[in-house]
XYZ file of N, CA and C in Angstrom:
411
model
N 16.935 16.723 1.143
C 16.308 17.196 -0.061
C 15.252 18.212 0.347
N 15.362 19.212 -0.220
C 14.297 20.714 0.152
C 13.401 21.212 -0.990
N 12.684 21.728 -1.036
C 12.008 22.393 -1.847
C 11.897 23.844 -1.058
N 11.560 24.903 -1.593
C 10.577 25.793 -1.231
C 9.239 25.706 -1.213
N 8.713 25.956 -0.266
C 6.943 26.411 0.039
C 6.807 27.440 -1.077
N 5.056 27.316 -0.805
C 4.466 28.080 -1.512
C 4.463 29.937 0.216
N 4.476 29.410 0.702
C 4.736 30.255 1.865
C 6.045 31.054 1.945
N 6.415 30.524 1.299
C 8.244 30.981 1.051
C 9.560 30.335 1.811
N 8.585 29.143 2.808
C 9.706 28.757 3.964
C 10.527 27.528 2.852
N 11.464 26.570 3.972
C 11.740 25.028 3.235
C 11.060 23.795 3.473
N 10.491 23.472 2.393
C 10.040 22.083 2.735
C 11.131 20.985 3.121
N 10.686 19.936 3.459
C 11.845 19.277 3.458
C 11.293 17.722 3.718
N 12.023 16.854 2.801
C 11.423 15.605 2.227
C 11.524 14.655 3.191
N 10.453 13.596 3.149
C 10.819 12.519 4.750
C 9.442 11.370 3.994
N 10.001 10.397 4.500
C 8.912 9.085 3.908
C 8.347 9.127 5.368
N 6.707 9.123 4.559
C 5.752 9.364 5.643
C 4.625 7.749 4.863
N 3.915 8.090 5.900
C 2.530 6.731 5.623
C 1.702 7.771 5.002
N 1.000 7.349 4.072
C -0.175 7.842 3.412
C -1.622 6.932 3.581
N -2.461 7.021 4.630
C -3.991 6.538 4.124
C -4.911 6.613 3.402
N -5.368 5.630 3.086
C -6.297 5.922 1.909
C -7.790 5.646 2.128
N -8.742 6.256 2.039
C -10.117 5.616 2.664
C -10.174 5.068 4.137
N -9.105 5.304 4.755
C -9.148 5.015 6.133
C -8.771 3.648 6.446
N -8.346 2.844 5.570
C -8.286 1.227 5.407
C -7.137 0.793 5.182
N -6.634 1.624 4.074
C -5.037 1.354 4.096
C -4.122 2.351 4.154
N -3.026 1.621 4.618
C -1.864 2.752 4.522
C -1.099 2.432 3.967
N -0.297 3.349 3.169
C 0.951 2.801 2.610
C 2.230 3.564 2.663
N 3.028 3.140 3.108
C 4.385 3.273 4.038
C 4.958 3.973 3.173
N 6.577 4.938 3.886
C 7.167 5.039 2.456
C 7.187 5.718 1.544
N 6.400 6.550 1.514
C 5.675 7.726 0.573
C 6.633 9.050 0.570
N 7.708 9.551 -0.574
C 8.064 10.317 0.094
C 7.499 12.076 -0.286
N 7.665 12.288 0.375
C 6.804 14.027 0.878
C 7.211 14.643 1.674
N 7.140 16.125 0.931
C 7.478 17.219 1.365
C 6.565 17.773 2.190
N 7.411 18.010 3.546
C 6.177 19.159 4.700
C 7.039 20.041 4.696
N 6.189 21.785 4.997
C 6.483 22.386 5.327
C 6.140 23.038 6.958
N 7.163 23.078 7.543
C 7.370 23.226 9.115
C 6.308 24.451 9.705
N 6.324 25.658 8.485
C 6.390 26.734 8.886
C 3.690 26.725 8.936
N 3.688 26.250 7.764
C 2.153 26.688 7.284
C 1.593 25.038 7.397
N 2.377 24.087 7.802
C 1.704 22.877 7.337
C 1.586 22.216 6.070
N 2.234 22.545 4.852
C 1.646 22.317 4.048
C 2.455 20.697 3.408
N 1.577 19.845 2.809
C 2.337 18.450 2.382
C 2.227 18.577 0.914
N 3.181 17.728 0.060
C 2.629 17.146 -0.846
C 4.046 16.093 -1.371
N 3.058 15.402 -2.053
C 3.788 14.107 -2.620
C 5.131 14.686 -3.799
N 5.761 14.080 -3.626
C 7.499 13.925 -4.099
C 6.713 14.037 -5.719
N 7.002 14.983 -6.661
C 6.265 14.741 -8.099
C 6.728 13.757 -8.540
N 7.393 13.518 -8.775
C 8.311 12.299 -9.698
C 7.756 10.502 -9.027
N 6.944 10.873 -8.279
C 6.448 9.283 -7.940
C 4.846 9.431 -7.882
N 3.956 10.623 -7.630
C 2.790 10.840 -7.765
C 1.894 9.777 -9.221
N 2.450 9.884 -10.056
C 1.825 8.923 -11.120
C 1.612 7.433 -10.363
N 2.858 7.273 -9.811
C 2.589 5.363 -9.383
C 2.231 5.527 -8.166
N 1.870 6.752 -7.461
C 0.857 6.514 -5.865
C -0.438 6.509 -6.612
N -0.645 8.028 -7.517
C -1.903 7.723 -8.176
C -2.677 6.474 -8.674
N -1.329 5.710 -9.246
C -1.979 4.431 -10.447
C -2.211 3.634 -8.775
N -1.461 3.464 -8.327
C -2.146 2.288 -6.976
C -3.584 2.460 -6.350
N -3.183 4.115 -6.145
C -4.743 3.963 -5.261
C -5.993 3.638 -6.250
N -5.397 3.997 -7.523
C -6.712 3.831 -8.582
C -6.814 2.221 -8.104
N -5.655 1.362 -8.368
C -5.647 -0.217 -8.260
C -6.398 -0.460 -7.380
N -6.615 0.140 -6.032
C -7.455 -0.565 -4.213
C -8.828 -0.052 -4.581
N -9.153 0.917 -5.225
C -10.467 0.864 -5.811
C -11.397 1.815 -4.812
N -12.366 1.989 -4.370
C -13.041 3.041 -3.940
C -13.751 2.096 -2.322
N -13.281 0.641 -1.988
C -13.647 0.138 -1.260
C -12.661 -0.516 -1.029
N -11.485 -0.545 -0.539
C -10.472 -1.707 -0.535
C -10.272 -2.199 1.008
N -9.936 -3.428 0.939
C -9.979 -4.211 1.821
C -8.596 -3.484 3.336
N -8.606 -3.733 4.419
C -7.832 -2.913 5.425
C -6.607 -4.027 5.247
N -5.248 -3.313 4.771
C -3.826 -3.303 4.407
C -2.641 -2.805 4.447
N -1.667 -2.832 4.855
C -0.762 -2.332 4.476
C 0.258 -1.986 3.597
N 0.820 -1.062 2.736
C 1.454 -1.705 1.667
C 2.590 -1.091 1.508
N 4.205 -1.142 1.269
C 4.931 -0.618 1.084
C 5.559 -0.014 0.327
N 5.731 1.261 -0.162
C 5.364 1.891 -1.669
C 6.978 1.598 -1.986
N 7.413 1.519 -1.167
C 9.242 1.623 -2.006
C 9.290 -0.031 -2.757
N 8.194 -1.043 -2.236
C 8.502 -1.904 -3.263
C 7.857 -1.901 -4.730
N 7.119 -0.967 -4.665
C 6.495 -0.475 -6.093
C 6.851 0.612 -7.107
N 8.132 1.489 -6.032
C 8.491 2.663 -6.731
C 9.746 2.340 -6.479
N 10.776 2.688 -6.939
C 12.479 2.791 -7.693
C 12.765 4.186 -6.429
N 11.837 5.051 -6.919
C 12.449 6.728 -5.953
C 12.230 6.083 -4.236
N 11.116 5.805 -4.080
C 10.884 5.762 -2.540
C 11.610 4.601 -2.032
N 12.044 3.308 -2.503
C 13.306 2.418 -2.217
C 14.341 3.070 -2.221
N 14.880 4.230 -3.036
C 16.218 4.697 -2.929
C 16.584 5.947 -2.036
N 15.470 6.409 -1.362
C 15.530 7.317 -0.610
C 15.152 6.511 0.649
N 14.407 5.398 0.713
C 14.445 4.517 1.660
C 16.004 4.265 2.209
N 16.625 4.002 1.108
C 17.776 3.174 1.505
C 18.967 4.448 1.470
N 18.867 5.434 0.845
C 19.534 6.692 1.425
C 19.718 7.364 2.867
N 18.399 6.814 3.353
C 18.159 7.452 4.866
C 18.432 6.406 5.510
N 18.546 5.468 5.410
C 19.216 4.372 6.492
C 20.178 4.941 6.749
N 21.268 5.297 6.348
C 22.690 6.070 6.778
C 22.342 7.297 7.058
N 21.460 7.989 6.488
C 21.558 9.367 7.136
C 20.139 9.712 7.208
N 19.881 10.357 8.813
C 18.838 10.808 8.721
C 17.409 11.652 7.343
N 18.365 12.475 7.397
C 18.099 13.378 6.155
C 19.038 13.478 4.753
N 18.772 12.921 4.065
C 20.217 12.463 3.079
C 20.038 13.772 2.239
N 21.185 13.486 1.553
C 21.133 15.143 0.762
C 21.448 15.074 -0.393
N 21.349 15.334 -1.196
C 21.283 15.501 -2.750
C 22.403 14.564 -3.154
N 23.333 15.023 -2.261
C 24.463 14.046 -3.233
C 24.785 12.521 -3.058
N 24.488 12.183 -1.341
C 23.939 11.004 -1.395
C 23.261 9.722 -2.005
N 21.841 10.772 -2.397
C 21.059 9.863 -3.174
C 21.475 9.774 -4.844
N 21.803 11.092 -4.983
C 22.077 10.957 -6.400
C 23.508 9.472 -6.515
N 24.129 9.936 -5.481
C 25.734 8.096 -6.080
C 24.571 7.274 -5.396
N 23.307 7.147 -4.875
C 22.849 5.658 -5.206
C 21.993 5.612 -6.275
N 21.803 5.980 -6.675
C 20.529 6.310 -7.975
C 21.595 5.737 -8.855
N 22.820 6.582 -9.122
C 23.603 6.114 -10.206
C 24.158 4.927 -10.211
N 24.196 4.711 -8.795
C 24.681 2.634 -8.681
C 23.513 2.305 -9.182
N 22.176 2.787 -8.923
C 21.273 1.710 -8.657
C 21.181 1.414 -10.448
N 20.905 2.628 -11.390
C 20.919 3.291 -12.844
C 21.770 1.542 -13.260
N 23.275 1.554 -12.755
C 24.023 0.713 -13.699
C 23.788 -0.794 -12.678
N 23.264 -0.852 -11.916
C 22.792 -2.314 -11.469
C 21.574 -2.857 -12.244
N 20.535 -1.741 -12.579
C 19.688 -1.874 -13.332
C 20.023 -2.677 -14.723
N 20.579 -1.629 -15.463
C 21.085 -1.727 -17.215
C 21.955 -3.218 -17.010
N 22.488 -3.894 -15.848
C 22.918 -4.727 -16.317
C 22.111 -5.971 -15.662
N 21.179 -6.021 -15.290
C 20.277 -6.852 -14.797
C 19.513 -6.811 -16.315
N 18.789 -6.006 -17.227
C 18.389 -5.494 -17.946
C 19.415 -6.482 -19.350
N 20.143 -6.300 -19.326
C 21.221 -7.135 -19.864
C 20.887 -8.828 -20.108
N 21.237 -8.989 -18.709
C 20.932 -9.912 -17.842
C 19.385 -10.320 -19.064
N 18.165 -10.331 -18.264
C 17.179 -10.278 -18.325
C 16.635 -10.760 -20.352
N 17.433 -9.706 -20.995
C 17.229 -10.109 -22.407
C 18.043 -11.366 -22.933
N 19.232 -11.345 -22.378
C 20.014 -12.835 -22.743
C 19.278 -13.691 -22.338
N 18.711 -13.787 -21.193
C 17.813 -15.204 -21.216
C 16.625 -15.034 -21.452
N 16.094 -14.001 -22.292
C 14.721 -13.887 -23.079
C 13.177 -13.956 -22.370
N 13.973 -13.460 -20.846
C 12.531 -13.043 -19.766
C 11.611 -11.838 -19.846
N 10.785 -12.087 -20.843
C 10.105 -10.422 -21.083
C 9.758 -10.457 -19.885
N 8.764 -10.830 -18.785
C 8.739 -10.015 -17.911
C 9.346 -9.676 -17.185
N 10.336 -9.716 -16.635
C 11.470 -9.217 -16.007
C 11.921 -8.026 -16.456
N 12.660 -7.939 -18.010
C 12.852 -7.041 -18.811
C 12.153 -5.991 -18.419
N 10.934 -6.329 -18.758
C 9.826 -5.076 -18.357
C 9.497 -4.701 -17.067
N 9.393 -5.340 -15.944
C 9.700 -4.900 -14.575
C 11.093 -3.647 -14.282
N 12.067 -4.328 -15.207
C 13.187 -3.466 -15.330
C 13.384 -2.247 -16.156
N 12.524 -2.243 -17.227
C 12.216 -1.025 -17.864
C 11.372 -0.159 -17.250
N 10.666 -0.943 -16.502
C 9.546 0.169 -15.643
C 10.424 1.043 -14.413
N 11.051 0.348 -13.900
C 12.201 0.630 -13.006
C 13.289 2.034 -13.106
N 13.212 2.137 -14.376
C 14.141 2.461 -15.048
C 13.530 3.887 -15.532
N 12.362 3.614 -15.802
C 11.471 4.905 -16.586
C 10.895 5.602 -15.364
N 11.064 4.819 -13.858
C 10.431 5.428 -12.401
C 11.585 6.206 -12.266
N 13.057 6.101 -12.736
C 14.198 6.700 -12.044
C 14.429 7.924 -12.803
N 13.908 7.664 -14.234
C 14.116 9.198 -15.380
C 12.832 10.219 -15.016
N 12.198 10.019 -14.101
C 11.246 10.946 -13.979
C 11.832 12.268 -13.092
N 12.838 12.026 -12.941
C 13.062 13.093 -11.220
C 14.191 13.819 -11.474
N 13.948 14.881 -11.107
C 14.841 15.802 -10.650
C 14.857 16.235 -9.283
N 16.342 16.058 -9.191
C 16.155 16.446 -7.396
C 16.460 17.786 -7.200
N 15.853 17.760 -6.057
C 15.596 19.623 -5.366
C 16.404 19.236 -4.162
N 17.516 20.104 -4.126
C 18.947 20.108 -3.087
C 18.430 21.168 -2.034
């Protein structure tokens, strides 16, 4: 998965650790570097739920580790994209996204027949992490 720089070169996407206050890190993160100027930044489509966490550890948080793909839908599926391939590529992730899409809806299924709102809603959140993205090939 690539982007273009603001430099004009290719970025190119890789789950990296992100620290925060020097105390924690959290694994997993995926982000774009560019080779050519240095430049990073966070995958847009998951920036809201790195944002909402670090808001969560607070301005003093205790020294941790934490693994963002179990909090985000994108960074688990690009987690589990790159297990097979170093650098996975658009089309890869997209047939697991779409397994993952209809494993979801029927867990989701699942979930309302036996009348587990929270679950449900773990799964709607899931679900609303995966409609955020567009991928850059």
């Amino acid at each position: 998965m690539h982007k273009t720089c603001t430099c004009g070169q290719t970025m190119t996407m890789k789950l990296r650790t992100v620290i925060y206050s020097g105390k924690v890190e959290i694994d997993n993160v995926p982000i774009y570097s560019c080779p050519s100027c240095s430049r990073s930044e966070v995958l847009p489509e998951v920036k809201p739920d790195l944002t909402g966490l670090i808001g969560q550890l607070g301005e003093e948080p205790a020294k941790q580790t934490l693994l963002f793909n179990e909090l985000n839908e994108w960074a688990d599926l690009l987690l589990e994209a790159s297990a097979t391939r170093k650098t996975p590529n658009g089309a890869a992730v997209q047939q697991i996204v779409d397994e993952r899409i209809d494993s979801l809806l029927e867990l989701l299924l699942l979930a309302g027949s036996v009348g587990d709102e929270t679950w449900r809603q773990d799964i709607e959140k899931r679900l609303a992490q995966l409609s955020r993205c567009t991928l850059h090939t």
